[in-house]
Structure formats: structure tokens, C-alpha cells
PDB file of C-alpha atoms in Angstrom:
ATOM      1  CA  UNK A 864       0.219  -0.080  -0.242  1.00 54.00           C
ATOM      2  CA  UNK A 865       1.556   3.457  -0.976  1.00 62.00           C
ATOM      3  CA  UNK A 866       1.695   6.025   1.271  1.00 62.00           C
ATOM      4  CA  UNK A 867      -0.314   9.592   0.806  1.00 70.00           C
ATOM      5  CA  UNK A 868       1.243  12.347  -0.674  1.00 71.00           C
ATOM      6  CA  UNK A 869       2.721  14.804   1.736  1.00 68.00           C
ATOM      7  CA  UNK A 870       0.644  17.824   2.205  1.00 65.00           C
ATOM      8  CA  UNK A 871       1.766  21.132   2.093  1.00 63.00           C
ATOM      9  CA  UNK A 872       1.237  23.808   5.058  1.00 61.00           C
ATOM     10  CA  UNK A 873       1.046  26.450   2.618  1.00 65.00           C
ATOM     11  CA  UNK A 874      -1.033  26.229  -0.582  1.00 71.00           C
ATOM     12  CA  UNK A 875       0.545  27.075  -3.561  1.00 82.00           C
ATOM     13  CA  UNK A 876      -0.003  30.978  -5.024  1.00 88.00           C
ATOM     14  CA  UNK A 877      -0.396  32.242  -8.310  1.00 91.00           C
ATOM     15  CA  UNK A 878       3.120  33.807  -9.504  1.00 92.00           C
ATOM     16  CA  UNK A 879       2.048  37.107 -10.228  1.00 94.00           C
ATOM     17  CA  UNK A 880       0.503  36.936  -6.729  1.00 94.00           C
ATOM     18  CA  UNK A 881       3.413  35.869  -5.217  1.00 94.00           C
ATOM     19  CA  UNK A 882       5.521  38.252  -6.817  1.00 95.00           C
ATOM     20  CA  UNK A 883       3.249  41.266  -5.871  1.00 95.00           C
ATOM     21  CA  UNK A 884       3.215  40.424  -2.156  1.00 95.00           C
ATOM     22  CA  UNK A 885       7.281  40.010  -2.278  1.00 96.00           C
ATOM     23  CA  UNK A 886       7.705  43.324  -3.525  1.00 96.00           C
ATOM     24  CA  UNK A 887       4.869  44.355  -0.703  1.00 96.00           C
ATOM     25  CA  UNK A 888       6.917  42.997   1.703  1.00 96.00           C
ATOM     26  CA  UNK A 889      10.325  43.908   0.827  1.00 96.00           C
ATOM     27  CA  UNK A 890       9.751  47.496   0.405  1.00 96.00           C
ATOM     28  CA  UNK A 891       8.395  47.220   4.086  1.00 95.00           C
ATOM     29  CA  UNK A 892      11.182  45.208   5.617  1.00 96.00           C
ATOM     30  CA  UNK A 893      13.498  48.013   3.922  1.00 95.00           C
ATOM     31  CA  UNK A 894      11.157  50.799   5.671  1.00 95.00           C
ATOM     32  CA  UNK A 895      11.526  48.940   9.249  1.00 94.00           C
ATOM     33  CA  UNK A 896      15.338  48.105   9.160  1.00 94.00           C
ATOM     34  CA  UNK A 897      15.779  52.123   7.501  1.00 93.00           C
ATOM     35  CA  UNK A 898      13.698  53.419  10.588  1.00 91.00           C
ATOM     36  CA  UNK A 899      16.072  51.180  12.771  1.00 90.00           C
ATOM     37  CA  UNK A 900      18.703  52.503  11.582  1.00 88.00           C
ATOM     38  CA  UNK A 901      20.262  49.189  10.580  1.00 91.00           C
ATOM     39  CA  UNK A 902      20.567  49.840   7.018  1.00 90.00           C
ATOM     40  CA  UNK A 903      20.940  53.224   4.623  1.00 87.00           C
ATOM     41  CA  UNK A 904      22.415  55.271   7.482  1.00 86.00           C
ATOM     42  CA  UNK A 905      20.704  58.299   8.708  1.00 86.00           C
ATOM     43  CA  UNK A 906      18.853  59.289   5.486  1.00 88.00           C
ATOM     44  CA  UNK A 907      16.970  55.907   5.943  1.00 88.00           C
ATOM     45  CA  UNK A 908      14.837  57.273   8.716  1.00 88.00           C
ATOM     46  CA  UNK A 909      13.192  59.076   6.116  1.00 90.00           C
ATOM     47  CA  UNK A 910      12.719  56.530   3.369  1.00 93.00           C
ATOM     48  CA  UNK A 911       8.298  55.970   3.936  1.00 93.00           C
ATOM     49  CA  UNK A 912       8.021  59.352   3.767  1.00 94.00           C
ATOM     50  CA  UNK A 913       9.904  59.883   0.570  1.00 94.00           C
ATOM     51  CA  UNK A 914       8.558  57.327  -0.871  1.00 94.00           C
ATOM     52  CA  UNK A 915       4.878  58.159  -0.292  1.00 94.00           C
ATOM     53  CA  UNK A 916       6.064  61.604  -2.164  1.00 94.00           C
ATOM     54  CA  UNK A 917       7.774  60.285  -5.136  1.00 94.00           C
ATOM     55  CA  UNK A 918       4.885  57.032  -5.675  1.00 95.00           C
ATOM     56  CA  UNK A 919       1.907  57.728  -3.866  1.00 95.00           C
ATOM     57  CA  UNK A 920      -0.993  59.046  -5.814  1.00 95.00           C
ATOM     58  CA  UNK A 921      -1.492  62.768  -5.833  1.00 92.00           C
ATOM     59  CA  UNK A 922      -4.722  64.005  -6.321  1.00 91.00           C
ATOM     60  CA  UNK A 923      -3.618  67.609  -6.866  1.00 91.00           C
ATOM     61  CA  UNK A 924      -1.166  66.257  -9.435  1.00 91.00           C
ATOM     62  CA  UNK A 925      -4.084  64.970 -11.674  1.00 92.00           C
ATOM     63  CA  UNK A 926      -5.949  67.968 -11.153  1.00 92.00           C
ATOM     64  CA  UNK A 927      -3.230  69.889 -12.766  1.00 92.00           C
ATOM     65  CA  UNK A 928      -2.402  67.353 -15.216  1.00 92.00           C
ATOM     66  CA  UNK A 929      -6.364  67.942 -16.127  1.00 92.00           C
ATOM     67  CA  UNK A 930      -6.041  72.070 -16.277  1.00 93.00           C
ATOM     68  CA  UNK A 931      -2.948  72.310 -17.673  1.00 93.00           C
ATOM     69  CA  UNK A 932      -3.945  69.434 -20.425  1.00 92.00           C
ATOM     70  CA  UNK A 933      -0.640  68.217 -20.422  1.00 91.00           C
ATOM     71  CA  UNK A 934       0.465  64.530 -19.309  1.00 92.00           C
ATOM     72  CA  UNK A 935       3.493  64.123 -17.203  1.00 92.00           C
ATOM     73  CA  UNK A 936       4.876  60.628 -16.996  1.00 92.00           C
ATOM     74  CA  UNK A 937       6.194  61.058 -13.306  1.00 90.00           C
ATOM     75  CA  UNK A 938       2.458  61.805 -12.461  1.00 91.00           C
ATOM     76  CA  UNK A 939       0.986  58.957 -14.511  1.00 93.00           C
ATOM     77  CA  UNK A 940       3.060  55.699 -13.240  1.00 94.00           C
ATOM     78  CA  UNK A 941       1.771  56.835  -9.556  1.00 95.00           C
ATOM     79  CA  UNK A 942      -1.429  55.675 -10.970  1.00 94.00           C
ATOM     80  CA  UNK A 943      -0.132  52.003 -10.546  1.00 95.00           C
ATOM     81  CA  UNK A 944       2.472  52.469  -8.020  1.00 96.00           C
ATOM     82  CA  UNK A 945       0.690  53.883  -4.812  1.00 96.00           C
ATOM     83  CA  UNK A 946      -0.842  50.004  -3.839  1.00 96.00           C
ATOM     84  CA  UNK A 947       3.243  49.188  -3.455  1.00 96.00           C
ATOM     85  CA  UNK A 948       3.390  51.738  -0.985  1.00 95.00           C
ATOM     86  CA  UNK A 949       1.910  51.997   3.203  1.00 95.00           C
ATOM     87  CA  UNK A 950       1.698  54.109   5.747  1.00 95.00           C
ATOM     88  CA  UNK A 951       2.787  51.667   8.674  1.00 94.00           C
ATOM     89  CA  UNK A 952       3.989  48.030   9.381  1.00 95.00           C
ATOM     90  CA  UNK A 953       0.302  47.259   9.994  1.00 96.00           C
ATOM     91  CA  UNK A 954      -1.248  48.724   7.156  1.00 96.00           C
ATOM     92  CA  UNK A 955       1.492  46.696   4.741  1.00 96.00           C
ATOM     93  CA  UNK A 956       0.283  43.784   6.506  1.00 96.00           C
ATOM     94  CA  UNK A 957      -2.852  43.937   5.764  1.00 96.00           C
ATOM     95  CA  UNK A 958      -2.369  44.663   2.381  1.00 96.00           C
ATOM     96  CA  UNK A 959      -0.460  41.689   1.673  1.00 96.00           C
ATOM     97  CA  UNK A 960      -2.688  39.305   3.627  1.00 95.00           C
ATOM     98  CA  UNK A 961      -5.437  40.485   1.013  1.00 95.00           C
ATOM     99  CA  UNK A 962      -3.512  40.186  -1.907  1.00 95.00           C
ATOM    100  CA  UNK A 963      -2.235  36.885  -0.842  1.00 94.00           C
ATOM    101  CA  UNK A 964      -6.105  35.892  -0.038  1.00 93.00           C
ATOM    102  CA  UNK A 965      -7.905  37.606  -2.743  1.00 93.00           C
ATOM    103  CA  UNK A 966      -5.100  36.890  -5.297  1.00 92.00           C
ATOM    104  CA  UNK A 967      -4.771  33.208  -4.889  1.00 91.00           C
ATOM    105  CA  UNK A 968      -9.091  33.461  -5.407  1.00 91.00           C
ATOM    106  CA  UNK A 969      -8.827  34.928  -8.282  1.00 92.00           C
ATOM    107  CA  UNK A 970      -5.423  33.777  -9.708  1.00 90.00           C
ATOM    108  CA  UNK A 971      -6.677  30.507  -9.814  1.00 90.00           C
ATOM    109  CA  UNK A 972      -9.520  31.269 -12.058  1.00 91.00           C
ATOM    110  CA  UNK A 973      -8.050  33.875 -14.550  1.00 92.00           C
ATOM    111  CA  UNK A 974      -4.982  33.619 -16.736  1.00 94.00           C
ATOM    112  CA  UNK A 975      -2.027  35.408 -15.273  1.00 93.00           C
ATOM    113  CA  UNK A 976      -2.370  38.188 -17.608  1.00 95.00           C
ATOM    114  CA  UNK A 977      -6.179  38.811 -16.643  1.00 95.00           C
ATOM    115  CA  UNK A 978      -4.559  38.899 -13.119  1.00 94.00           C
ATOM    116  CA  UNK A 979      -2.510  41.405 -13.872  1.00 95.00           C
ATOM    117  CA  UNK A 980      -4.826  43.811 -15.820  1.00 96.00           C
ATOM    118  CA  UNK A 981      -7.171  43.296 -13.123  1.00 95.00           C
ATOM    119  CA  UNK A 982      -4.561  44.598 -10.297  1.00 95.00           C
ATOM    120  CA  UNK A 983      -3.309  47.335 -12.060  1.00 96.00           C
ATOM    121  CA  UNK A 984      -6.332  48.285 -13.906  1.00 97.00           C
ATOM    122  CA  UNK A 985      -8.226  48.485 -11.133  1.00 96.00           C
ATOM    123  CA  UNK A 986      -5.843  50.261  -8.945  1.00 96.00           C
ATOM    124  CA  UNK A 987      -5.457  53.252 -12.276  1.00 96.00           C
ATOM    125  CA  UNK A 988      -8.956  53.553 -12.220  1.00 97.00           C
ATOM    126  CA  UNK A 989      -9.805  53.903  -8.711  1.00 95.00           C
ATOM    127  CA  UNK A 990      -7.012  56.491  -8.079  1.00 95.00           C
ATOM    128  CA  UNK A 991      -8.347  58.367 -11.139  1.00 94.00           C
ATOM    129  CA  UNK A 992     -12.168  58.094  -9.859  1.00 95.00           C
ATOM    130  CA  UNK A 993     -11.095  58.581  -6.548  1.00 95.00           C
ATOM    131  CA  UNK A 994      -9.090  61.928  -7.636  1.00 93.00           C
ATOM    132  CA  UNK A 995     -12.070  63.248 -10.059  1.00 93.00           C
ATOM    133  CA  UNK A 996     -14.289  63.288  -7.152  1.00 93.00           C
ATOM    134  CA  UNK A 997     -11.903  64.656  -4.817  1.00 90.00           C
ATOM    135  CA  UNK A 998      -9.613  66.406  -6.449  1.00 86.00           C
ATOM    136  CA  UNK A 999      -8.372  68.358  -3.155  1.00 87.00           C
ATOM    137  CA  UNK A1000      -8.694  65.630  -1.054  1.00 85.00           C
ATOM    138  CA  UNK A1001      -5.483  63.136   0.399  1.00 89.00           C
ATOM    139  CA  UNK A1002      -3.667  61.555  -1.970  1.00 89.00           C
ATOM    140  CA  UNK A1003      -3.561  57.948  -1.959  1.00 93.00           C
ATOM    141  CA  UNK A1004      -1.164  55.165  -0.995  1.00 94.00           C
ATOM    142  CA  UNK A1005      -1.429  50.815  -0.028  1.00 89.00           C
TER     143      UNK A1005
END
């Protein structure tokens, strides 16, 4: 009689979901290590704030692009980079858990290219709608 296959403690994740989660976790680990002075020297304490300013979605930037009718690449890429930047460790932890749980569920039922379009498309469209509704509101991260 053959023995049953060993059961893994973890369920298999689609590669794209794993990649998104790894990026989120890696950024947060770097922020945490930098805030404690373990990497990056004294300037590492402000890495999170600098990253939010550089990669977080800005409603005012969207409003400026609409008013002037010009597109700036450094404002446009924020539509898809803001989901990777978080305000705190706990914020990143919950976002990563949601990505892993929902990503596994959706990723098993859709091809990887569709999952990629869904993730970045929903992030970009959500930011655009948020920016159009609240042009003077706070920006978006996470």
C-alpha cells in the first residue's frame, strides 16, 4: 500500500500574486530596517515619507494635469505604484494578507495576464475616480 502524498502547510500561489506580495513585503522590510538605523544610514529614517511623496498618488497632480492639459510621466506612473507603498507596518501587513487571499482565489480562475490587468487596471481606475471626485483630497497609498 502506498503512502499518501505529503500535504503542504501552504497552498500554492499564482506567480503574479507571489511577486506582488514579495514587492510589498520587501519594501516594508526595508522601511522597518531603515527606521531602526540598521540599513541606509541616517537618511533611511525618512525613506517611507520620501517613497510616499515619490510614488503615492496625488490628487493635486491629477487636477494639475487636467487643468493644464499636459501629461507628465512622473505623475502618471503613480496610478500603478501607489498600491505598493503603505503608511505603516500594520497597513502593509493587512494589504499583503488581502492580496494573498484574494489573489489566490482570483488567480486560480483567471490567466496571469488577466490578473495583471485586473490588479493594475483597478488600481489606476480607482485612483482616477478618487482624484476626480476629490481633487483637493488626500492622496492615495496602499
